[in-house]
C-alpha positions as a Markdown table, in Angstrom:
| # | Residue | x | y | z |
|---|---|---|---|---|
| 1 | Unk | -40.6 | 63.4 | -159.5 |
| 2 | Unk | -37.9 | 66.1 | -159.2 |
| 3 | Unk | -38.7 | 66.7 | -155.5 |
| 4 | Unk | -38.4 | 62.9 | -154.9 |
| 5 | Unk | -35.0 | 62.8 | -156.6 |
| 6 | Unk | -33.8 | 65.8 | -154.5 |
| 7 | Unk | -35.0 | 64.1 | -151.3 |
| 8 | Unk | -32.9 | 61.0 | -152.1 |
| 9 | Unk | -29.9 | 63.1 | -152.9 |
| 10 | Unk | -30.3 | 64.9 | -149.5 |
| 11 | Unk | -30.7 | 61.6 | -147.8 |
| 12 | Unk | -27.6 | 60.2 | -149.4 |
| 13 | Unk | -25.6 | 63.3 | -148.4 |
| 14 | Unk | -26.8 | 63.0 | -144.8 |
| 15 | Unk | -25.7 | 59.4 | -144.7 |
| 16 | Unk | -22.3 | 60.2 | -146.2 |
| 17 | Unk | -21.9 | 63.2 | -143.8 |
| 18 | Unk | -22.7 | 60.9 | -140.9 |
| 19 | Unk | -20.3 | 58.2 | -141.9 |
| 20 | Unk | -17.7 | 57.9 | -139.2 |
| 21 | Unk | -19.1 | 60.9 | -137.2 |
| 22 | Unk | -18.2 | 60.5 | -133.6 |
| 23 | Unk | -21.2 | 60.1 | -131.2 |
| 24 | Unk | -20.0 | 59.5 | -127.7 |
| 25 | Unk | -21.4 | 60.3 | -124.2 |
| 26 | Unk | -19.5 | 62.6 | -121.9 |
| 27 | Unk | -18.4 | 59.6 | -119.9 |
| 28 | Unk | -17.0 | 57.9 | -123.0 |
| 29 | Unk | -15.3 | 61.1 | -124.1 |
| 30 | Unk | -13.6 | 61.3 | -120.7 |
| 31 | Unk | -12.4 | 57.7 | -121.0 |
| 32 | Unk | -11.1 | 58.2 | -124.5 |
| 33 | Unk | -9.2 | 61.3 | -123.4 |
| 34 | Unk | -7.5 | 59.3 | -120.7 |
| 35 | Unk | -6.1 | 57.0 | -123.3 |
| 36 | Unk | -4.5 | 59.7 | -125.5 |
| 37 | Unk | -0.8 | 59.9 | -125.7 |
| 38 | Unk | -1.0 | 63.6 | -124.7 |
| 39 | Unk | -2.0 | 62.4 | -121.3 |
| 40 | Unk | 1.2 | 60.4 | -120.8 |
| 41 | Unk | 3.0 | 62.0 | -117.9 |
| 42 | Unk | 6.6 | 63.1 | -118.0 |
| 43 | Unk | 9.0 | 60.2 | -117.3 |
| 44 | Unk | 9.9 | 60.2 | -113.6 |
| 45 | Unk | 13.6 | 60.0 | -112.5 |
| 46 | Unk | 14.8 | 56.5 | -111.6 |
| 47 | Unk | 16.3 | 57.1 | -108.2 |
| 48 | Unk | 17.7 | 53.6 | -108.2 |
| 49 | Unk | 19.9 | 54.5 | -111.2 |
| 50 | Unk | 21.6 | 57.9 | -110.8 |
| 51 | Unk | 22.9 | 57.6 | -114.3 |
| 52 | Unk | 19.5 | 57.1 | -115.9 |
| 53 | Unk | 19.4 | 60.6 | -117.4 |
| 54 | Unk | 23.1 | 61.1 | -118.0 |
| 55 | Unk | 23.6 | 61.5 | -121.8 |
| 56 | Unk | 27.1 | 59.9 | -121.7 |
| 57 | Unk | 25.6 | 56.8 | -120.0 |
| 58 | Unk | 22.8 | 56.6 | -122.5 |
| 59 | Unk | 25.4 | 56.9 | -125.4 |
| 60 | Unk | 27.4 | 54.0 | -123.9 |
| 61 | Unk | 24.3 | 52.1 | -123.3 |
| 62 | Unk | 23.3 | 52.5 | -127.0 |
| 63 | Unk | 26.7 | 51.2 | -128.0 |
| 64 | Unk | 26.3 | 48.1 | -125.8 |
| 65 | Unk | 22.7 | 47.6 | -126.9 |
| 66 | Unk | 23.9 | 47.1 | -130.5 |
| 67 | Unk | 27.2 | 45.3 | -129.7 |
| 68 | Unk | 27.1 | 41.6 | -130.7 |
| 69 | Unk | 30.3 | 41.1 | -128.7 |
| 70 | Unk | 28.2 | 41.4 | -125.6 |
| 71 | Unk | 27.5 | 37.6 | -125.9 |
| 72 | Unk | 29.3 | 34.3 | -125.5 |
| 73 | Unk | 29.7 | 33.6 | -129.2 |
| 74 | Unk | 29.9 | 37.2 | -130.5 |
| 75 | Unk | 26.7 | 36.9 | -132.6 |
| 76 | Unk | 23.9 | 38.2 | -130.3 |
| 77 | Unk | 23.2 | 41.7 | -129.0 |
| 78 | Unk | 20.2 | 43.2 | -127.3 |
| 79 | Unk | 19.2 | 44.5 | -130.8 |
| 80 | Unk | 19.1 | 40.9 | -132.1 |
| 81 | Unk | 15.7 | 40.5 | -130.4 |
| 82 | Unk | 14.8 | 44.2 | -130.0 |
| 83 | Unk | 15.1 | 45.3 | -133.6 |
| 84 | Unk | 14.9 | 49.0 | -134.2 |
| 85 | Unk | 12.9 | 48.7 | -137.3 |
| 86 | Unk | 10.3 | 46.4 | -135.7 |
| 87 | Unk | 9.3 | 48.6 | -132.7 |
| 88 | Unk | 12.3 | 47.1 | -130.8 |
| 89 | Unk | 10.7 | 43.6 | -131.1 |
| 90 | Unk | 11.4 | 40.7 | -133.5 |
| 91 | Unk | 8.2 | 39.3 | -134.8 |
| 92 | Unk | 8.9 | 35.7 | -133.6 |
| 93 | Unk | 6.7 | 33.6 | -131.4 |
| 94 | Unk | 9.6 | 33.0 | -129.0 |
| 95 | Unk | 12.8 | 35.0 | -128.9 |
| 96 | Unk | 16.0 | 33.5 | -130.5 |
| 97 | Unk | 19.4 | 34.4 | -129.2 |
| 98 | Unk | 22.2 | 31.8 | -128.7 |
| 99 | Unk | 19.2 | 29.4 | -128.3 |
| 100 | Unk | 15.4 | 29.6 | -128.5 |
| 101 | Unk | 13.7 | 30.9 | -125.4 |
| 102 | Unk | 10.2 | 30.1 | -124.2 |
| 103 | Unk | 8.8 | 33.6 | -124.3 |
| 104 | Unk | 8.1 | 36.3 | -126.9 |
| 105 | Unk | 10.2 | 39.4 | -127.1 |
| 106 | Unk | 8.4 | 42.5 | -125.6 |
| 107 | Unk | 8.6 | 45.9 | -127.4 |
| 108 | Unk | 10.5 | 48.7 | -125.6 |
| 109 | Unk | 8.5 | 51.8 | -126.3 |
| 110 | Unk | 7.7 | 53.4 | -123.0 |
| 111 | Unk | 9.1 | 50.5 | -121.0 |
| 112 | Unk | 10.8 | 52.8 | -118.5 |
| 113 | Unk | 7.4 | 53.5 | -117.0 |
| 114 | Unk | 6.9 | 49.9 | -116.1 |
| 115 | Unk | 7.1 | 48.9 | -112.4 |
| 116 | Unk | 7.9 | 45.3 | -113.3 |
| 117 | Unk | 9.8 | 43.7 | -116.2 |
| 118 | Unk | 9.5 | 40.7 | -118.4 |
| 119 | Unk | 6.2 | 38.9 | -119.0 |
| 120 | Unk | 6.2 | 37.7 | -115.4 |
| 121 | Unk | 7.8 | 40.7 | -113.7 |
| 122 | Unk | 10.8 | 38.8 | -112.4 |
| 123 | Unk | 12.9 | 42.0 | -112.3 |
| 124 | Unk | 11.9 | 45.3 | -110.6 |
| 125 | Unk | 14.0 | 47.9 | -112.5 |
| 126 | Unk | 14.9 | 48.6 | -116.1 |
| 127 | Unk | 18.6 | 48.3 | -115.4 |
| 128 | Unk | 18.2 | 44.9 | -113.5 |
| 129 | Unk | 16.1 | 43.7 | -116.5 |
| 130 | Unk | 18.9 | 44.7 | -118.9 |
| 131 | Unk | 21.3 | 42.5 | -117.1 |
| 132 | Unk | 19.3 | 39.3 | -117.2 |
| 133 | Unk | 19.6 | 38.4 | -120.9 |
| 134 | Unk | 23.4 | 39.0 | -120.7 |
| 135 | Unk | 23.8 | 35.8 | -118.6 |
| 136 | Unk | 20.8 | 33.8 | -119.8 |
| 137 | Unk | 22.2 | 30.7 | -121.6 |
| 138 | Unk | 19.5 | 31.0 | -124.3 |
| 139 | Unk | 19.9 | 34.7 | -124.9 |
| 140 | Unk | 23.4 | 36.3 | -124.8 |
| 141 | Unk | 24.9 | 33.5 | -122.6 |
| 142 | Unk | 27.8 | 35.5 | -121.3 |
| 143 | Unk | 29.2 | 35.8 | -117.8 |
| 144 | Unk | 29.8 | 38.9 | -115.7 |
| 145 | Unk | 33.6 | 38.5 | -115.2 |
| 146 | Unk | 34.0 | 38.3 | -119.0 |
| 147 | Unk | 31.8 | 41.4 | -119.4 |
| 148 | Unk | 34.0 | 43.3 | -116.9 |
| 149 | Unk | 37.1 | 42.4 | -118.9 |
| 150 | Unk | 35.5 | 43.4 | -122.2 |
| 151 | Unk | 34.3 | 46.7 | -120.8 |
| 152 | Unk | 37.8 | 47.5 | -119.6 |
| 153 | Unk | 39.5 | 46.5 | -122.8 |
| 154 | Unk | 37.0 | 48.1 | -125.2 |
| 155 | Unk | 35.3 | 50.9 | -123.4 |
| 156 | Unk | 37.5 | 51.6 | -120.3 |
| 157 | Unk | 37.9 | 55.3 | -120.8 |
| 158 | Unk | 34.2 | 55.9 | -121.6 |
| 159 | Unk | 33.2 | 53.8 | -118.6 |
| 160 | Unk | 35.5 | 55.6 | -116.1 |
| 161 | Unk | 34.4 | 59.0 | -117.3 |
| 162 | Unk | 30.8 | 58.1 | -116.3 |
| 163 | Unk | 31.0 | 55.6 | -113.4 |
| 164 | Unk | 34.5 | 56.2 | -112.0 |
| 165 | Unk | 37.5 | 53.9 | -111.8 |
| 166 | Unk | 37.3 | 50.3 | -112.9 |
| 167 | Unk | 38.5 | 47.8 | -110.4 |
| 168 | Unk | 41.8 | 46.0 | -110.7 |
| 169 | Unk | 41.0 | 43.0 | -112.9 |
| 170 | Unk | 44.5 | 41.4 | -113.0 |
| 171 | Unk | 43.5 | 38.6 | -110.6 |
| 172 | Unk | 40.0 | 38.2 | -111.9 |
| 173 | Unk | 39.4 | 35.0 | -114.0 |
| 174 | Unk | 38.5 | 35.5 | -117.6 |
| 175 | Unk | 35.2 | 33.7 | -117.0 |
| 176 | Unk | 33.3 | 33.6 | -113.8 |
| 177 | Unk | 29.7 | 33.9 | -112.7 |
| 178 | Unk | 27.3 | 32.6 | -110.1 |
| 179 | Unk | 24.9 | 31.6 | -112.9 |
| 180 | Unk | 27.2 | 30.2 | -115.6 |
| 181 | Unk | 28.8 | 26.8 | -116.3 |
| 182 | Unk | 30.2 | 24.6 | -113.5 |
| 183 | Unk | 33.6 | 26.0 | -114.3 |
| 184 | Unk | 32.4 | 29.6 | -114.2 |
| 185 | Unk | 30.6 | 28.9 | -110.9 |
| 186 | Unk | 33.7 | 27.4 | -109.4 |
| 187 | Unk | 35.8 | 30.3 | -110.5 |
| 188 | Unk | 33.2 | 32.7 | -109.0 |
| 189 | Unk | 33.3 | 30.8 | -105.6 |
| 190 | Unk | 37.1 | 31.0 | -105.6 |
| 191 | Unk | 37.1 | 34.8 | -105.8 |
| 192 | Unk | 37.1 | 36.9 | -102.6 |
| 193 | Unk | 34.0 | 38.7 | -101.5 |
| 194 | Unk | 35.7 | 42.0 | -102.5 |
| 195 | Unk | 36.4 | 40.8 | -106.0 |
| 196 | Unk | 32.9 | 39.5 | -106.5 |
| 197 | Unk | 31.4 | 42.8 | -105.3 |
| 198 | Unk | 33.7 | 44.7 | -107.6 |
| 199 | Unk | 32.6 | 42.7 | -110.6 |
| 200 | Unk | 28.9 | 43.0 | -109.6 |
| 201 | Unk | 29.3 | 46.8 | -109.5 |
| 202 | Unk | 30.7 | 46.8 | -113.0 |
| 203 | Unk | 28.0 | 44.5 | -114.2 |
| 204 | Unk | 25.3 | 46.6 | -112.5 |
| 205 | Unk | 26.7 | 49.7 | -114.3 |
| 206 | Unk | 26.4 | 48.0 | -117.6 |
| 207 | Unk | 22.7 | 47.5 | -116.9 |
| 208 | Unk | 22.3 | 51.1 | -115.8 |
| 209 | Unk | 23.9 | 52.4 | -119.0 |
| 210 | Unk | 21.7 | 50.2 | -121.2 |
| 211 | Unk | 18.7 | 51.3 | -119.2 |
| 212 | Unk | 19.6 | 55.0 | -119.7 |
| 213 | Unk | 19.5 | 54.4 | -123.5 |
| 214 | Unk | 16.2 | 52.4 | -123.3 |
| 215 | Unk | 14.6 | 55.3 | -121.4 |
| 216 | Unk | 14.7 | 57.3 | -124.6 |
| 217 | Unk | 12.4 | 54.9 | -126.5 |
| 218 | Unk | 8.9 | 56.3 | -126.4 |
| 219 | Unk | 5.7 | 55.4 | -128.3 |
| 220 | Unk | 4.9 | 57.5 | -131.4 |
| 221 | Unk | 1.6 | 59.4 | -131.9 |
| 222 | Unk | -1.1 | 57.4 | -133.8 |
| 223 | Unk | -4.3 | 58.0 | -135.7 |
| 224 | Unk | -6.2 | 57.3 | -132.4 |
| 225 | Unk | -4.3 | 60.1 | -130.7 |
| 226 | Unk | -5.2 | 62.6 | -133.4 |
| 227 | Unk | -8.8 | 61.4 | -133.2 |
| 228 | Unk | -8.9 | 61.7 | -129.4 |
| 229 | Unk | -7.4 | 65.2 | -129.6 |
| 230 | Unk | -10.1 | 66.4 | -132.0 |
| 231 | Unk | -12.8 | 64.7 | -129.9 |
| 232 | Unk | -11.5 | 66.5 | -126.7 |
| 233 | Unk | -11.3 | 69.9 | -128.4 |
| 234 | Unk | -14.7 | 69.6 | -130.2 |
| 235 | Unk | -13.0 | 69.8 | -133.6 |
| 236 | Unk | -14.4 | 67.7 | -136.4 |
| 237 | Unk | -11.9 | 64.9 | -137.2 |
| 238 | Unk | -10.5 | 65.2 | -140.7 |
| 239 | Unk | -8.1 | 63.4 | -142.8 |
| 240 | Unk | -6.6 | 60.3 | -141.2 |
| 241 | Unk | -7.9 | 61.5 | -137.8 |
| 242 | Unk | -11.4 | 60.7 | -139.0 |
| 243 | Unk | -12.6 | 57.3 | -137.9 |
| 244 | Unk | -14.8 | 55.0 | -140.0 |
| 245 | Unk | -18.0 | 53.7 | -138.5 |
| 246 | Unk | -16.4 | 50.4 | -137.9 |
| 247 | Unk | -13.5 | 52.0 | -136.0 |
| 248 | Unk | -15.9 | 54.1 | -133.9 |
| 249 | Unk | -17.9 | 50.9 | -133.1 |
| 250 | Unk | -14.6 | 49.2 | -132.1 |
| 251 | Unk | -13.6 | 52.0 | -129.8 |
| 252 | Unk | -17.1 | 52.0 | -128.2 |
| 253 | Unk | -16.8 | 48.3 | -127.6 |
| 254 | Unk | -13.2 | 48.6 | -126.3 |
| 255 | Unk | -14.2 | 51.0 | -123.6 |
| 256 | Unk | -17.7 | 49.5 | -123.0 |
| 257 | Unk | -19.3 | 46.2 | -123.8 |
| 258 | Unk | -16.0 | 44.3 | -124.4 |
| 259 | Unk | -14.4 | 45.7 | -121.3 |
| 260 | Unk | -10.9 | 45.7 | -122.9 |
| 261 | Unk | -10.1 | 49.0 | -121.1 |
| 262 | Unk | -10.4 | 47.3 | -117.7 |
| 263 | Unk | -6.8 | 46.1 | -118.2 |
| 264 | Unk | -5.7 | 48.1 | -121.2 |
| 265 | Unk | -6.1 | 51.5 | -119.8 |
| 266 | Unk | -4.1 | 54.8 | -119.6 |
| 267 | Unk | -2.1 | 56.4 | -122.4 |
| 268 | Unk | 0.0 | 53.2 | -122.9 |
| 269 | Unk | -3.1 | 50.9 | -122.9 |
| 270 | Unk | -1.8 | 48.8 | -120.0 |
| 271 | Unk | -2.5 | 48.6 | -116.3 |
| 272 | Unk | 1.0 | 47.2 | -115.7 |
| 273 | Unk | -0.6 | 44.3 | -113.8 |
| 274 | Unk | -0.6 | 40.6 | -114.2 |
| 275 | Unk | -3.6 | 38.6 | -115.2 |
| 276 | Unk | -4.6 | 35.0 | -116.0 |
| 277 | Unk | -6.7 | 35.2 | -119.1 |
| 278 | Unk | -6.7 | 31.6 | -120.0 |
| 279 | Unk | -4.0 | 31.7 | -122.6 |
| 280 | Unk | -3.1 | 28.1 | -123.5 |
| 281 | Unk | 0.5 | 26.8 | -123.2 |
| 282 | Unk | 2.6 | 26.0 | -126.3 |
| 283 | Unk | 3.2 | 22.3 | -126.9 |
| 284 | Unk | 6.9 | 21.4 | -126.5 |
| 285 | Unk | 7.9 | 24.4 | -124.4 |
| 286 | Unk | 8.9 | 24.0 | -120.7 |
| 287 | Unk | 6.1 | 24.5 | -118.1 |
| 288 | Unk | 5.4 | 28.2 | -117.6 |
| 289 | Unk | 3.3 | 29.4 | -114.6 |
| 290 | Unk | 3.9 | 33.1 | -115.0 |
| 291 | Unk | 3.9 | 35.6 | -112.1 |
| 292 | Unk | 3.6 | 33.0 | -109.4 |
| 293 | Unk | 7.1 | 31.7 | -110.0 |
| 294 | Unk | 8.6 | 35.1 | -110.7 |
| 295 | Unk | 7.9 | 36.4 | -107.1 |
| 296 | Unk | 10.7 | 34.3 | -105.7 |
| 297 | Unk | 13.0 | 35.2 | -108.6 |
| 298 | Unk | 12.7 | 39.0 | -108.1 |
| 299 | Unk | 13.2 | 38.5 | -104.3 |
| 300 | Unk | 16.4 | 36.5 | -104.8 |
| 301 | Unk | 17.9 | 38.9 | -107.4 |
| 302 | Unk | 21.0 | 40.6 | -106.0 |
| 303 | Unk | 20.3 | 43.5 | -108.2 |
| 304 | Unk | 16.8 | 44.2 | -107.0 |
| 305 | Unk | 15.8 | 47.4 | -105.3 |
| 306 | Unk | 16.7 | 46.1 | -101.8 |
| 307 | Unk | 20.2 | 45.0 | -103.0 |
| 308 | Unk | 23.6 | 46.7 | -102.6 |
| 309 | Unk | 23.8 | 48.0 | -106.1 |
| 310 | Unk | 20.7 | 50.3 | -106.0 |
| 311 | Unk | 21.4 | 54.0 | -106.1 |
| 312 | Unk | 19.4 | 56.2 | -103.8 |
| 313 | Unk | 17.6 | 55.1 | -100.7 |
| 314 | Unk | 15.2 | 52.4 | -99.9 |
| 315 | Unk | 12.2 | 54.7 | -100.2 |
| 316 | Unk | 12.2 | 53.9 | -103.9 |
| 317 | Unk | 11.4 | 50.2 | -103.2 |
| 318 | Unk | 7.7 | 50.5 | -102.6 |
| 319 | Unk | 6.8 | 48.1 | -105.4 |
| 320 | Unk | 9.0 | 45.4 | -104.1 |
| 321 | Unk | 8.1 | 46.0 | -100.4 |
| 322 | Unk | 4.4 | 45.7 | -101.0 |
| 323 | Unk | 4.5 | 43.1 | -103.8 |
| 324 | Unk | 1.7 | 40.5 | -103.8 |
| 325 | Unk | 3.6 | 37.3 | -103.1 |
| 326 | Unk | 1.2 | 34.4 | -102.5 |
| 327 | Unk | -2.3 | 34.4 | -104.0 |
| 328 | Unk | -4.0 | 32.1 | -106.4 |
| 329 | Unk | -4.5 | 34.9 | -108.9 |
| 330 | Unk | -0.7 | 34.8 | -109.6 |
| 331 | Unk | -0.9 | 31.4 | -111.2 |
| 332 | Unk | -0.4 | 31.7 | -115.0 |
| 333 | Unk | -0.8 | 35.4 | -114.7 |
| 334 | Unk | 1.2 | 37.5 | -117.2 |
| 335 | Unk | 1.8 | 41.2 | -117.7 |
| 336 | Unk | -0.7 | 43.2 | -119.6 |
| 337 | Unk | 1.2 | 44.3 | -122.7 |
| 338 | Unk | 0.8 | 47.8 | -124.2 |
| 339 | Unk | -1.5 | 47.8 | -127.2 |
| 340 | Unk | 0.3 | 50.7 | -128.9 |
| 341 | Unk | 1.7 | 49.4 | -132.2 |
| 342 | Unk | 0.4 | 45.9 | -131.4 |
| 343 | Unk | -1.4 | 45.6 | -134.8 |
| 344 | Unk | 1.9 | 45.5 | -136.6 |
| 345 | Unk | 3.8 | 43.1 | -134.4 |
| 346 | Unk | 2.2 | 39.6 | -134.5 |
| 347 | Unk | 2.1 | 37.0 | -133.1 |
| 348 | Unk | 0.6 | 37.6 | -129.7 |
| 349 | Unk | 0.6 | 36.6 | -126.1 |
| 350 | Unk | 3.6 | 35.6 | -124.0 |
| 351 | Unk | 4.7 | 32.8 | -126.2 |
| 352 | Unk | 3.2 | 33.8 | -129.6 |
| 353 | Unk | 0.1 | 31.6 | -129.1 |
| 354 | Unk | -2.1 | 33.6 | -131.5 |
| 355 | Unk | -1.1 | 34.5 | -135.0 |
| 356 | Unk | -3.5 | 37.5 | -135.5 |
| 357 | Unk | -5.5 | 40.1 | -133.7 |
| 358 | Unk | -8.6 | 38.2 | -135.0 |
| 359 | Unk | -7.5 | 35.2 | -133.0 |
| 360 | Unk | -6.8 | 37.4 | -129.9 |
| 361 | Unk | -10.3 | 39.0 | -129.8 |
| 362 | Unk | -11.9 | 35.6 | -130.5 |
| 363 | Unk | -10.0 | 34.1 | -127.5 |
| 364 | Unk | -11.3 | 36.9 | -125.3 |
| 365 | Unk | -14.9 | 36.5 | -126.6 |
| 366 | Unk | -14.9 | 32.8 | -126.0 |
| 367 | Unk | -13.0 | 33.0 | -122.7 |
| 368 | Unk | -11.9 | 29.4 | -122.5 |
| 369 | Unk | -10.9 | 28.3 | -118.9 |
| 370 | Unk | -7.3 | 28.3 | -117.9 |
| 371 | Unk | -5.4 | 25.0 | -117.7 |
| 372 | Unk | -4.2 | 26.1 | -114.2 |
| 373 | Unk | -5.6 | 28.7 | -111.8 |
| 374 | Unk | -8.6 | 30.7 | -112.7 |
| 375 | Unk | -9.0 | 32.9 | -115.8 |
| 376 | Unk | -10.2 | 36.4 | -115.0 |
| 377 | Unk | -12.2 | 36.8 | -118.3 |
| 378 | Unk | -15.7 | 35.8 | -119.0 |
| 379 | Unk | -17.4 | 35.0 | -122.3 |
| 380 | Unk | -18.6 | 38.0 | -124.3 |
| 381 | Unk | -21.6 | 37.9 | -126.6 |
| 382 | Unk | -20.0 | 39.7 | -129.6 |
| 383 | Unk | -21.1 | 39.3 | -133.2 |
| 384 | Unk | -18.7 | 38.8 | -136.0 |
| 385 | Unk | -19.2 | 42.4 | -136.9 |
| 386 | Unk | -18.3 | 43.5 | -133.4 |
| 387 | Unk | -15.2 | 41.3 | -133.4 |
| 388 | Unk | -14.1 | 42.8 | -136.7 |
| 389 | Unk | -14.7 | 46.3 | -135.3 |
| 390 | Unk | -12.5 | 45.7 | -132.3 |
| 391 | Unk | -9.7 | 44.7 | -134.6 |
| 392 | Unk | -10.3 | 47.8 | -136.8 |
| 393 | Unk | -10.0 | 50.0 | -133.8 |
| 394 | Unk | -6.8 | 48.3 | -132.6 |
| 395 | Unk | -5.3 | 49.1 | -136.0 |
| 396 | Unk | -5.7 | 52.8 | -135.3 |
| 397 | Unk | -3.1 | 52.4 | -132.4 |
| 398 | Unk | -0.4 | 51.5 | -135.0 |
| 399 | Unk | -1.0 | 53.9 | -137.8 |
């Protein structure tokens, strides 16, 4: 009887000792190591923005990022949607500035490593992206002539120490832009080519300063990264680095059967690509076809890499030069978002279509067809336990 009791005690101890114990093949270990934050390469210089790593430019950019006066009505700043205490996101299904937009705010951690910006990639540099909300009528709704006047009045000395002399603005209208109201467009057309170029250069430098600040925003280490480090070094995961059996199953599914890693790969858990995954539209929002419509927008942007306001030479413009422009795969294709921190920033997808990660993984398992174009995903035979395990693993990327 005593031997039998001892046997059950030993069996219980073995079960407890094995709870959460990693058991991965060499190939799985290699894939897991590739996802660790320690594998994130150093941030490359942005040769299109020679002020990208100038501390004074980043300091001015930080000031402008949080300045609500950088909007038409003085109530909206970049930080209105990119909240510092919410991973530089806002938790809304669609961003709200001066008006409500049709897209969800994207987080900023590690964004300087992206080749394309916004959900559809309609801008090709971080500084060109930073300019777009400033004149968007639903976001900050300003105009570039007004921004130039504001910079000169409020930050003239700081600006000139970084970028050089401001242009003479005495004959520049208070409000003028090629994208604004009819009156602002008329004022813009009435300006000389030299005046328009001068304002555009000030405007471009505003974007370059904000981008210099945003380059400093990096993703933090998570439980997954501590687990991956222990796994790579052969150490036994302890404390919060130890994964539960459910989390281990979720990780195995993520890199294996569920094929999440196909698109969510690398240390930022994104391939930086655009994919149609059958995400449904939101009733009441304007039609949104994703990447297919953004191609023309990035080509037409005067602040793109081929434009006159890029620093450095055209060798930096490989992404734009070799951009895929016309293929069915671009229809309703959206950028693969980073999954780091995703568990704490619902809702999900480009317009907040899903309220929880449970809904997200259920969508991918079901793989409903796209309303336009062809979805890249296929149905997965995952049990309720496996779906829950995937969510459990995703939570480790935010803890």
